[in-house]
Amino acid sequence: MSTPVSPAAPDLLAMRGITKRFAGVTALAGVSLTARAGEVLALMGENGAGKSTLMKILGGVQPADAGEIRIDGRLVDLEGVRAAKSLGIALIHQELMLAPNLDIAANIFLGSEGAEQSPAAFMGMLAPLPRGEMNRKAATLLARVGLDSPPTTPVGALTVGQRQMVEIARALSAAARIIVMDEPTSSLSAQESARLFDVIRQLRADGVGIIYISHRMEEVQLLADRVTVLRDGRHVGDLARREATTDKIVALMVGRELTGDYFPKKSSEPSSDSVTTGAAPLLEVKDLLVPGAPAGVSFQIRRGEILGFAGLVGAGRTELVETVFGVTPARAGTMTLAGRPFAPRRPRDAIRRGVCLAPEDRKRHGLVLPMSVAENTSLASVGSYNRWGWLDRATERRVAKTEVARLGIKTSSIATKVVTLSGGNQQKVVLGKWLAMSPKLLILDEPTRGIDVGARAEIYRQVAALAAEGVAILMVSSDLEEVIGLADRVVVMRERRVAGVLDRAAFSQERIGALMTGARPAEVSA
Ligand SMILES: Nc1ncnc2c1ncn2[C@@H]1O[C@H](COP(=O)(O)OP(=O)(O)OP(=O)(O)O)[C@@H](O)[C@H]1O
Ligand SMILES: [Mg+2]
């Protein structure tokens, strides 16, 4: 039942002239944005354009320096998260904000701000509902978002995708009028995303105003009624659904037409490359038993090869690459690297042999947030130019500057703390850190999650260039287009086993999709 809005009615939300400065950076320079009831507004822009900052102001997380915000035409004061909440605004953050030590129901109903400060106080005295009722209500919300874990499951035990669904359930519990979703699908499987889209359509039909941030064009095409584009902290355009073609949106985002090939040109015979030293694999994995997996996994990768790992979220790809990297030692099986036995017991062992992993969860494993861009970039490689026993600051600065330029990292300087960078730029710092190491084998787990279209093409070029230099690249990705566009071969995993290996000539969305889900190709819709 959608709520028709008469032309005379004021907009559900009107933000005007919003300005926000951080030391050295103008994040927002007089931005305006309008959202209507019963509408999905896509908020688009390159990494660092100011999307998350604008939405944090709306959610009361940060105050604006200037500008006004109206809801139903009335001027409001969004001082603090609680004030925003009471005005019906729910913000689903780009970085997950749940308390991992509390269970699902507690996270939904207690709110992580309070829970983080004092879980005990919240559980004991301030619980808004009796436990049984809380669990029942949580179960209903979980069913709506399609998460079938019991409400008493600790959030720490959930996958990133499942945590995202809990965040969404929490927004639903608040019965908000305006729901902001900041890159909600970046860690969801295709199935989970489809479920989320159903939830969004239902909310729209109920008259909720949804502001949707994403770097994925297909989603925007699928969902958005209107598109607002930011560039360098300025509002550069509004497009109605029928005029919002991908080309138009991208042109507004980057301020020029993007031309040329998205994926770098590939030869179909990587192994015949002159760089490779014969047909011997660089890494050979035999019957590797990852903790929790039902059977051993075998595969090999040659120098200069890009090996893709496809599979649904939860298919066991992250666990597998973490075992190869020594995060969790294997329970059985053998690995050989460059002809010598390879059995890393911790990441440091792997790094010494030239194996690097850029992890999926950058906040937990990839970065030291309170440290600078320069320090983070050199973190892993410090040992290699630390010959005299102290940190060579000049080298550190040079390495950092090279990577900032190579990846187009948007930062006011290399001394800037990583915690203040936009999400996509943090991701680029993680990549830069490993590129600086000149690895033999580079493992990338979801390398372009949260990265904007222009920067994404740049990362593809970098990855292809590394492979051309003879680096073996093992790439886990849930983006099938990316796997098909970049990989020489694809290993498809299903339920923690290898479901199949495809050569470049045999790639197709249908084939990979069928192996991922276990359906016969005919049953898989394209
Ligand atoms: N707390 C902070 N301190 C300093 N600078 C900040 C802070 N928060 C954001 N910025 C800066 O503000 C600008 C806008 O960042 P924002 O996170 O809003 O970008 P975004 O559009 O959400 O990008 P992405 O697509 O990468 O998530 C960036 O230059 C960022 O470095
Ligand atoms: Mg952001």
Coordinates of C-alpha atoms and ligand atoms in Angstrom, one line a residue:
M1 CA 0.0 0.0 0.0
S2 CA 2.0 3.0 -1.2
T3 CA 1.3 6.4 0.2
P4 CA 0.6 8.8 -2.6
V5 CA 2.2 12.1 -1.9
S6 CA 0.4 15.1 -3.3
P7 CA 2.6 17.7 -5.0
A8 CA 1.8 20.2 -2.2
A9 CA 2.9 17.9 0.6
P10 CA 6.4 18.7 1.9
D11 CA 9.2 16.2 1.2
L12 CA 9.7 13.5 3.9
L13 CA 13.4 14.6 4.2
A14 CA 15.1 17.8 2.9
M15 CA 18.8 18.4 3.7
R16 CA 20.0 21.8 2.6
G17 CA 23.5 23.3 2.4
I18 CA 25.1 20.7 4.5
T19 CA 28.8 21.4 5.1
K20 CA 31.3 19.3 7.0
R21 CA 35.0 19.9 7.4
F22 CA 37.6 17.6 9.1
A23 CA 41.1 18.8 9.8
G24 CA 42.5 19.4 6.3
V25 CA 39.5 18.0 4.4
T26 CA 36.2 19.5 3.3
A27 CA 34.1 16.3 3.2
L28 CA 30.9 18.1 2.3
A29 CA 30.5 21.6 0.7
G30 CA 26.9 22.7 0.9
V31 CA 25.2 19.5 -0.1
S32 CA 21.4 19.2 -0.6
L33 CA 19.4 16.0 -0.7
T34 CA 15.7 15.3 -0.8
A35 CA 14.1 11.9 0.0
R36 CA 10.4 11.1 -0.4
A37 CA 8.1 8.6 1.3
G38 CA 7.7 5.4 -0.7
E39 CA 10.8 5.9 -2.8
V40 CA 14.2 4.4 -3.1
L41 CA 16.8 7.1 -3.5
A42 CA 20.2 5.8 -4.7
L43 CA 23.1 8.0 -3.4
M44 CA 26.1 7.5 -5.6
G45 CA 29.6 8.9 -5.8
E46 CA 33.3 7.8 -6.0
N47 CA 35.2 6.6 -2.9
G48 CA 35.6 9.6 -0.6
A49 CA 32.8 11.7 -2.3
G50 CA 31.1 12.2 1.1
K51 CA 28.2 9.7 1.0
S52 CA 28.8 8.1 4.4
T53 CA 29.6 11.5 6.0
L54 CA 26.3 12.9 4.8
M55 CA 24.4 9.9 6.1
K56 CA 26.2 10.0 9.5
I57 CA 25.0 13.6 9.8
L58 CA 21.5 12.4 9.1
G59 CA 21.8 9.6 11.6
G60 CA 23.0 12.0 14.3
V61 CA 26.4 10.3 14.5
Q62 CA 28.3 13.5 13.6
P63 CA 27.1 17.1 13.7
A64 CA 27.2 19.2 10.5
D65 CA 29.1 22.5 10.5
A66 CA 26.4 24.2 8.6
G67 CA 23.1 23.6 6.8
E68 CA 19.6 22.6 7.8
I69 CA 17.5 19.4 7.9
R70 CA 13.8 19.3 7.6
I71 CA 11.5 16.3 8.1
D72 CA 7.9 16.8 6.8
G73 CA 8.9 20.4 6.2
R74 CA 9.8 21.0 9.9
L75 CA 13.2 22.0 10.9
V76 CA 14.8 19.4 13.1
D77 CA 17.9 19.2 15.3
L78 CA 19.7 15.9 14.9
E79 CA 21.9 16.1 17.9
G80 CA 22.9 12.5 18.7
V81 CA 21.9 9.1 17.5
R82 CA 19.0 9.0 19.9
A83 CA 17.5 12.2 18.6
A84 CA 17.7 10.9 15.0
K85 CA 16.2 7.6 16.1
S86 CA 13.2 9.3 17.7
L87 CA 12.6 11.2 14.5
G88 CA 12.3 7.8 12.7
I89 CA 15.7 7.7 11.1
A90 CA 17.6 4.4 11.0
L91 CA 21.1 4.1 9.7
I92 CA 22.7 0.9 8.6
H93 CA 26.4 1.6 8.7
Q94 CA 29.0 0.7 6.0
E95 CA 31.2 -0.9 8.7
L96 CA 29.3 -3.3 10.9
M97 CA 28.5 -1.9 14.3
L98 CA 27.2 -4.9 16.2
A99 CA 28.5 -6.1 19.6
P100 CA 30.0 -9.5 18.9
N101 CA 29.8 -10.8 22.5
L102 CA 26.0 -10.3 22.6
D103 CA 23.5 -12.5 20.9
I104 CA 21.3 -11.6 17.9
A105 CA 18.2 -10.6 19.9
A106 CA 20.3 -8.4 22.2
N107 CA 21.9 -6.7 19.3
I108 CA 18.6 -6.0 17.7
F109 CA 16.8 -4.6 20.7
L110 CA 19.5 -3.1 22.9
G111 CA 21.4 -1.0 20.3
S112 CA 25.1 -1.3 20.1
E113 CA 26.0 2.2 21.3
G114 CA 24.8 1.3 24.8
A115 CA 25.7 -2.3 24.6
E116 CA 29.3 -1.5 23.8
Q117 CA 29.6 0.7 26.9
S118 CA 28.1 -1.7 29.4
P119 CA 26.6 -5.0 28.2
A120 CA 25.9 -6.1 31.7
A121 CA 24.0 -3.0 32.7
F122 CA 21.9 -3.3 29.5
M123 CA 21.2 -6.9 30.0
G124 CA 20.4 -6.6 33.7
M125 CA 18.5 -3.4 34.2
L126 CA 17.7 -1.6 31.0
A127 CA 16.4 -4.4 28.8
P128 CA 13.3 -3.0 27.1
L129 CA 11.6 -6.3 26.9
P130 CA 11.4 -9.6 28.8
R131 CA 13.9 -12.0 27.3
G132 CA 11.2 -14.4 26.0
E133 CA 9.4 -11.7 24.2
M134 CA 12.6 -10.3 22.8
N135 CA 13.5 -13.7 21.4
R136 CA 10.1 -14.1 19.8
K137 CA 10.1 -10.7 18.2
A138 CA 13.7 -11.2 17.0
A139 CA 12.7 -14.5 15.4
T140 CA 9.9 -12.7 13.5
L141 CA 12.3 -10.1 12.2
L142 CA 15.0 -12.7 11.3
A143 CA 12.4 -14.6 9.3
R144 CA 11.7 -11.3 7.4
V145 CA 15.3 -10.9 6.4
G146 CA 15.7 -14.6 5.8
L147 CA 18.3 -15.4 8.5
D148 CA 17.6 -18.8 10.1
S149 CA 19.9 -18.6 13.1
P150 CA 18.3 -18.8 16.5
P151 CA 18.0 -15.3 18.2
T152 CA 20.3 -16.6 21.0
T153 CA 23.2 -17.1 18.7
P154 CA 26.2 -14.8 19.6
V155 CA 26.8 -12.3 16.8
G156 CA 30.5 -13.2 17.0
A157 CA 29.7 -16.6 15.6
L158 CA 28.0 -15.2 12.4
T159 CA 29.5 -14.6 9.0
V160 CA 29.9 -11.0 7.8
G161 CA 26.8 -11.5 5.6
Q162 CA 24.7 -12.8 8.4
R163 CA 25.7 -9.9 10.6
Q164 CA 24.6 -7.5 7.9
M165 CA 21.2 -9.2 8.0
V166 CA 21.1 -8.6 11.8
E167 CA 21.8 -4.9 11.2
I168 CA 18.9 -4.8 8.8
A169 CA 16.6 -6.6 11.2
R170 CA 17.5 -4.0 13.8
A171 CA 16.5 -1.1 11.5
L172 CA 13.2 -2.9 10.9
S173 CA 12.6 -3.3 14.6
A174 CA 12.7 0.5 15.0
A175 CA 9.9 0.9 12.5
A176 CA 11.8 3.8 10.9
R177 CA 10.3 6.2 8.4
I178 CA 13.7 6.9 6.8
I179 CA 16.1 4.0 6.4
V180 CA 19.7 4.6 5.2
M181 CA 21.6 1.6 3.9
D182 CA 25.3 2.2 3.3
E183 CA 26.6 -0.5 0.9
P184 CA 24.4 -3.1 2.5
T185 CA 25.1 -5.9 0.0
S186 CA 28.9 -5.6 -0.1
S187 CA 29.2 -8.8 2.0
L188 CA 25.9 -10.6 1.1
S189 CA 25.6 -13.6 -1.2
A190 CA 23.4 -13.3 -4.3
Q191 CA 20.6 -15.1 -2.4
E192 CA 20.9 -12.8 0.7
S193 CA 20.9 -9.8 -1.6
A194 CA 17.7 -10.9 -3.4
R195 CA 16.1 -11.3 0.0
L196 CA 17.2 -7.8 1.0
F197 CA 15.7 -6.4 -2.2
D198 CA 12.4 -8.0 -1.4
V199 CA 12.5 -6.4 2.0
I200 CA 13.3 -3.0 0.4
R201 CA 10.4 -3.3 -2.0
Q202 CA 8.1 -4.1 0.9
L203 CA 9.4 -1.1 2.9
R204 CA 8.9 1.2 -0.1
A205 CA 5.3 -0.1 -0.5
D206 CA 4.8 0.7 3.1
G207 CA 5.7 4.3 2.5
V208 CA 9.2 4.2 4.0
G209 CA 11.8 6.5 2.4
I210 CA 15.0 4.5 1.6
I211 CA 18.4 6.0 0.9
Y212 CA 20.5 3.4 -0.7
I213 CA 24.3 3.7 -1.2
S214 CA 26.0 1.2 -3.5
H215 CA 28.8 0.9 -6.0
R216 CA 27.0 -1.8 -7.9
M217 CA 25.2 -0.4 -10.9
E218 CA 22.9 -3.4 -11.4
E219 CA 21.4 -2.9 -8.0
V220 CA 20.8 0.7 -8.6
Q221 CA 19.2 0.0 -11.9
L222 CA 17.0 -2.6 -10.2
L223 CA 15.9 -0.6 -7.2
A224 CA 16.3 3.1 -7.5
D225 CA 13.4 5.5 -8.2
R226 CA 15.8 8.4 -8.3
V227 CA 19.6 8.9 -8.1
T228 CA 21.5 11.6 -6.4
V229 CA 25.2 11.9 -7.3
L230 CA 27.9 13.5 -5.1
R231 CA 31.4 14.4 -6.3
D232 CA 34.2 15.7 -4.1
G233 CA 31.7 16.7 -1.4
R234 CA 29.3 18.5 -3.8
H235 CA 25.9 17.6 -5.1
V236 CA 26.4 17.3 -8.9
G237 CA 23.1 15.9 -10.0
D238 CA 19.7 14.3 -9.5
L239 CA 18.4 11.8 -12.1
A240 CA 14.9 10.4 -12.4
R241 CA 14.6 6.6 -13.0
R242 CA 14.2 6.8 -16.7
E243 CA 17.2 9.0 -17.3
A244 CA 19.5 7.2 -14.8
T245 CA 21.5 5.1 -17.3
T246 CA 24.8 3.7 -16.0
D247 CA 26.7 5.9 -18.4
K248 CA 25.0 9.0 -17.2
I249 CA 25.6 8.1 -13.5
V250 CA 29.2 7.3 -14.0
A251 CA 29.8 10.4 -16.0
L252 CA 28.4 12.5 -13.2
M253 CA 30.4 10.6 -10.6
V254 CA 33.8 11.0 -12.2
G255 CA 33.1 14.3 -14.0
R256 CA 33.9 12.9 -17.5
E257 CA 33.0 10.0 -19.7
L258 CA 34.7 6.7 -18.8
T259 CA 35.9 5.0 -21.9
G260 CA 37.9 2.0 -22.7
D261 CA 37.9 -1.6 -21.6
Y262 CA 36.7 -2.3 -18.1
F263 CA 38.7 -5.6 -17.9
P264 CA 42.3 -5.7 -19.1
K265 CA 42.9 -7.8 -22.3
K266 CA 43.7 -11.3 -21.5
S267 CA 45.5 -14.0 -23.4
S268 CA 43.7 -17.4 -23.1
E269 CA 47.0 -19.2 -22.5
P270 CA 48.6 -17.7 -19.4
S271 CA 50.8 -20.7 -18.8
S272 CA 52.6 -20.3 -22.1
D273 CA 53.7 -16.8 -21.0
S274 CA 57.4 -16.2 -21.4
V275 CA 57.6 -15.2 -17.7
T276 CA 56.7 -18.6 -16.4
T277 CA 59.4 -21.0 -15.7
G278 CA 58.1 -24.2 -17.3
A279 CA 54.8 -25.8 -16.4
A280 CA 55.7 -26.5 -12.7
P281 CA 53.1 -25.0 -10.4
L282 CA 54.2 -22.3 -8.0
L283 CA 51.9 -23.6 -5.3
E284 CA 50.5 -27.1 -5.2
V285 CA 47.9 -27.9 -2.6
K286 CA 47.0 -31.6 -2.0
D287 CA 44.1 -32.8 0.1
L288 CA 44.4 -29.8 2.3
L289 CA 42.0 -30.3 5.2
V290 CA 40.7 -27.0 6.5
P291 CA 39.3 -27.1 10.0
G292 CA 35.5 -27.7 9.8
A293 CA 35.6 -28.9 6.2
P294 CA 34.2 -32.3 5.2
A295 CA 37.0 -33.3 2.8
G296 CA 40.4 -32.2 1.6
V297 CA 40.9 -29.7 -1.2
S298 CA 43.4 -29.9 -4.0
F299 CA 44.4 -27.3 -6.6
Q300 CA 47.5 -25.7 -8.1
I301 CA 48.5 -22.3 -9.4
R302 CA 51.3 -21.3 -11.8
R303 CA 53.4 -18.2 -11.9
G304 CA 51.6 -15.5 -13.7
E305 CA 48.3 -17.1 -13.4
I306 CA 45.1 -15.5 -12.0
L307 CA 43.1 -18.3 -10.3
G308 CA 39.6 -17.3 -9.3
F309 CA 37.7 -18.9 -6.5
A310 CA 33.9 -18.6 -6.9
G311 CA 31.2 -19.9 -4.6
L312 CA 28.4 -18.7 -2.5
V313 CA 29.2 -16.8 0.7
G314 CA 29.9 -19.5 3.2
A315 CA 31.3 -22.0 0.7
G316 CA 34.5 -22.1 2.6
R317 CA 36.7 -20.0 0.4
T318 CA 37.9 -17.5 3.1
E319 CA 38.7 -20.4 5.5
L320 CA 40.7 -22.1 2.7
V321 CA 42.8 -19.1 1.8
E322 CA 43.4 -18.4 5.5
T323 CA 44.8 -21.9 5.9
V324 CA 47.1 -21.4 2.9
F325 CA 48.3 -18.2 4.6
G326 CA 48.8 -19.9 7.9
V327 CA 46.1 -18.2 9.9
T328 CA 44.6 -21.6 10.8
P329 CA 47.0 -24.5 10.4
A330 CA 45.7 -27.4 8.2
R331 CA 44.5 -30.6 9.9
A332 CA 45.9 -32.7 7.1
G333 CA 47.2 -32.6 3.6
T334 CA 50.4 -31.0 2.0
M335 CA 51.4 -27.9 0.2
T336 CA 54.4 -27.3 -2.0
L337 CA 55.7 -23.8 -2.8
A338 CA 58.2 -23.3 -5.6
G339 CA 59.1 -27.0 -5.2
R340 CA 59.7 -26.9 -1.5
P341 CA 57.4 -28.1 1.3
F342 CA 55.2 -25.3 2.6
A343 CA 53.4 -25.6 5.9
P344 CA 52.9 -22.1 7.5
R345 CA 51.9 -22.2 11.1
R346 CA 51.2 -18.4 11.2
P347 CA 51.0 -15.6 8.6
R348 CA 54.6 -14.6 9.3
D349 CA 55.8 -18.0 7.9
A350 CA 53.8 -17.4 4.8
I351 CA 55.0 -13.8 4.3
R352 CA 58.6 -15.0 4.6
R353 CA 58.1 -17.3 1.7
G354 CA 56.5 -14.5 -0.4
V355 CA 52.8 -15.4 0.2
C356 CA 50.5 -12.5 1.0
L357 CA 46.8 -12.3 1.8
A358 CA 44.7 -9.2 1.5
P359 CA 41.8 -10.2 3.7
E360 CA 38.0 -9.9 3.3
D361 CA 37.5 -8.2 6.7
R362 CA 39.9 -5.2 6.4
K363 CA 38.8 -3.7 9.7
R364 CA 39.7 -6.8 11.7
H365 CA 42.8 -8.1 9.9
G366 CA 43.9 -5.7 7.2
L367 CA 44.6 -2.4 8.9
V368 CA 45.7 -0.7 12.1
L369 CA 43.1 2.0 12.0
P370 CA 44.7 4.5 14.4
M371 CA 47.9 4.4 12.4
S372 CA 48.8 6.5 9.3
V373 CA 48.5 5.6 5.7
A374 CA 52.3 5.4 5.5
E375 CA 52.6 3.1 8.5
N376 CA 49.9 0.9 7.3
T377 CA 51.3 0.6 3.8
S378 CA 54.7 -0.5 5.1
L379 CA 53.4 -2.6 8.0
A380 CA 54.0 -6.0 6.3
S381 CA 57.1 -5.1 4.4
V382 CA 58.9 -3.3 7.2
G383 CA 61.1 -6.3 7.9
S384 CA 62.5 -6.2 4.4
Y385 CA 64.0 -2.7 4.6
N386 CA 64.7 -2.6 8.3
R387 CA 68.3 -4.0 7.9
W388 CA 69.9 -1.6 10.3
G389 CA 67.5 -2.4 13.1
W390 CA 65.4 0.8 13.0
L391 CA 62.5 1.9 10.8
D392 CA 63.7 3.7 7.7
R393 CA 61.2 6.5 7.6
A394 CA 62.4 7.8 4.2
T395 CA 61.8 4.4 2.6
E396 CA 58.4 4.1 4.4
R397 CA 57.4 7.5 2.9
R398 CA 58.6 6.6 -0.5
V399 CA 56.7 3.2 -0.5
A400 CA 53.6 4.9 0.8
K401 CA 53.7 7.6 -1.9
T402 CA 54.2 5.1 -4.6
E403 CA 51.1 3.1 -3.5
V404 CA 49.0 6.1 -2.9
A405 CA 49.7 7.3 -6.5
R406 CA 49.4 3.8 -8.0
L407 CA 46.0 3.1 -6.5
G408 CA 44.7 6.7 -6.4
I409 CA 44.1 6.6 -2.7
K410 CA 42.2 9.7 -1.7
T411 CA 43.9 11.1 1.4
S412 CA 45.1 14.5 2.4
S413 CA 48.6 13.1 3.1
I414 CA 50.4 9.9 3.8
A415 CA 50.5 10.9 7.5
T416 CA 46.7 10.8 7.7
K417 CA 45.2 8.2 10.1
V418 CA 43.6 5.4 8.2
V419 CA 40.5 5.5 10.4
T420 CA 39.5 8.8 8.8
L421 CA 39.6 7.5 5.2
S422 CA 36.4 6.6 3.4
G423 CA 35.6 2.9 3.3
G424 CA 36.8 2.4 -0.3
N425 CA 40.0 4.2 0.3
Q426 CA 40.8 2.0 3.4
Q427 CA 40.4 -1.0 1.1
K428 CA 42.9 0.5 -1.3
V429 CA 45.4 0.9 1.6
V430 CA 45.1 -2.8 2.3
L431 CA 45.9 -3.6 -1.3
G432 CA 48.8 -1.1 -1.4
K433 CA 50.3 -2.7 1.7
W434 CA 50.6 -6.0 -0.1
L435 CA 51.6 -4.6 -3.5
A436 CA 54.5 -3.0 -1.7
M437 CA 55.8 -6.4 -0.6
S438 CA 56.3 -7.7 -4.2
P439 CA 54.9 -11.1 -3.3
K440 CA 55.3 -14.3 -5.3
L441 CA 51.7 -15.4 -4.5
L442 CA 49.1 -12.7 -3.7
I443 CA 45.9 -13.9 -2.3
L444 CA 43.0 -11.4 -2.6
D445 CA 39.8 -12.0 -0.7
E446 CA 37.0 -9.9 -2.2
P447 CA 39.5 -7.3 -3.5
T448 CA 36.9 -4.8 -4.9
R449 CA 34.3 -4.8 -2.2
G450 CA 33.2 -1.2 -1.7
I451 CA 35.4 0.1 -4.4
D452 CA 33.9 2.6 -6.9
V453 CA 33.7 1.8 -10.7
G454 CA 36.7 3.9 -11.8
A455 CA 39.0 2.6 -9.0
R456 CA 37.8 -0.9 -9.7
A457 CA 39.0 -0.8 -13.3
E458 CA 42.3 0.5 -12.0
I459 CA 42.6 -2.4 -9.5
Y460 CA 41.9 -4.9 -12.3
R461 CA 44.7 -3.3 -14.3
Q462 CA 47.1 -3.6 -11.3
V463 CA 46.2 -7.2 -10.8
A464 CA 46.7 -8.1 -14.4
A465 CA 50.0 -6.2 -14.5
L466 CA 51.3 -8.1 -11.4
A467 CA 50.3 -11.4 -13.1
A468 CA 52.1 -10.3 -16.3
E469 CA 55.3 -9.8 -14.1
G470 CA 54.9 -13.5 -13.0
V471 CA 53.1 -13.1 -9.7
A472 CA 50.5 -15.8 -9.1
I473 CA 47.2 -14.3 -8.0
L474 CA 44.6 -16.3 -6.1
M475 CA 41.4 -14.2 -6.1
V476 CA 38.3 -15.0 -4.0
S477 CA 35.4 -13.1 -5.4
S478 CA 31.6 -13.2 -5.1
D479 CA 31.4 -10.9 -8.2
L480 CA 31.0 -13.4 -11.0
E481 CA 31.6 -10.7 -13.6
E482 CA 34.9 -9.9 -12.0
V483 CA 35.9 -13.6 -11.9
I484 CA 35.0 -14.1 -15.5
G485 CA 36.6 -10.9 -16.6
L486 CA 39.9 -11.4 -14.8
A487 CA 40.7 -15.1 -14.1
D488 CA 42.5 -17.6 -16.2
R489 CA 40.9 -20.5 -14.4
V490 CA 38.2 -20.7 -11.8
V491 CA 37.8 -23.1 -8.9
V492 CA 34.2 -23.3 -7.8
M493 CA 33.6 -24.2 -4.2
R494 CA 30.3 -25.5 -2.8
E495 CA 29.8 -26.5 0.9
R496 CA 33.5 -26.4 1.6
R497 CA 34.5 -28.8 -1.3
V498 CA 35.7 -28.2 -4.8
A499 CA 32.7 -28.5 -7.0
G500 CA 34.6 -28.0 -10.2
V501 CA 37.5 -26.3 -12.0
L502 CA 36.9 -24.4 -15.3
D503 CA 39.3 -23.2 -17.8
R504 CA 38.9 -19.7 -19.4
A505 CA 37.4 -21.2 -22.5
A506 CA 34.7 -22.9 -20.5
F507 CA 33.7 -19.8 -18.5
S508 CA 30.1 -18.7 -18.3
Q509 CA 27.8 -17.2 -15.7
E510 CA 25.5 -20.2 -16.1
R511 CA 28.2 -22.9 -15.7
I512 CA 29.9 -21.2 -12.7
G513 CA 26.4 -20.5 -11.2
A514 CA 25.4 -24.1 -11.7
L515 CA 28.5 -25.4 -9.9
M516 CA 28.1 -22.9 -7.1
T517 CA 24.6 -23.9 -6.3
G518 CA 24.7 -27.6 -7.3
A519 CA 21.9 -27.1 -9.8
R520 CA 22.1 -28.5 -13.4
P521 CA 22.8 -25.7 -15.8
A522 CA 19.3 -25.9 -17.2
E523 CA 17.8 -25.2 -13.8
V524 CA 19.9 -22.0 -13.4
S525 CA 18.3 -18.8 -14.6
A526 CA 20.8 -16.5 -16.2
Ligands
LIG1 N1 36.5 11.4 10.9 C1 37.1 11.9 9.9 N2 38.2 12.6 10.0 C2 38.8 13.1 8.9 N3 38.4 13.0 7.6 C3 37.3 12.3 7.4 C4 36.6 11.7 8.5 N4 35.5 11.0 8.1 C5 35.5 11.2 6.7 N5 36.6 11.9 6.3 C6 36.9 12.3 5.0 O1 35.7 12.8 4.3 C7 35.7 12.5 3.0 C8 34.4 11.8 2.6 O2 34.4 10.5 3.2 P1 33.1 9.5 3.2 O3 33.4 8.4 4.1 O4 31.9 10.3 3.4 O5 33.2 9.0 1.6 P2 32.2 8.0 0.9 O6 31.5 8.7 -0.2 O7 31.3 7.3 1.9 O8 33.3 7.0 0.2 P3 33.2 5.3 0.1 O9 32.5 5.0 -1.2 O10 34.7 5.0 0.0 O11 32.6 4.7 1.3 C9 37.0 11.6 2.7 O12 38.0 12.4 2.2 C10 37.3 11.1 4.1 O13 38.7 10.9 4.2
MG2 MG 31.2 5.3 2.5

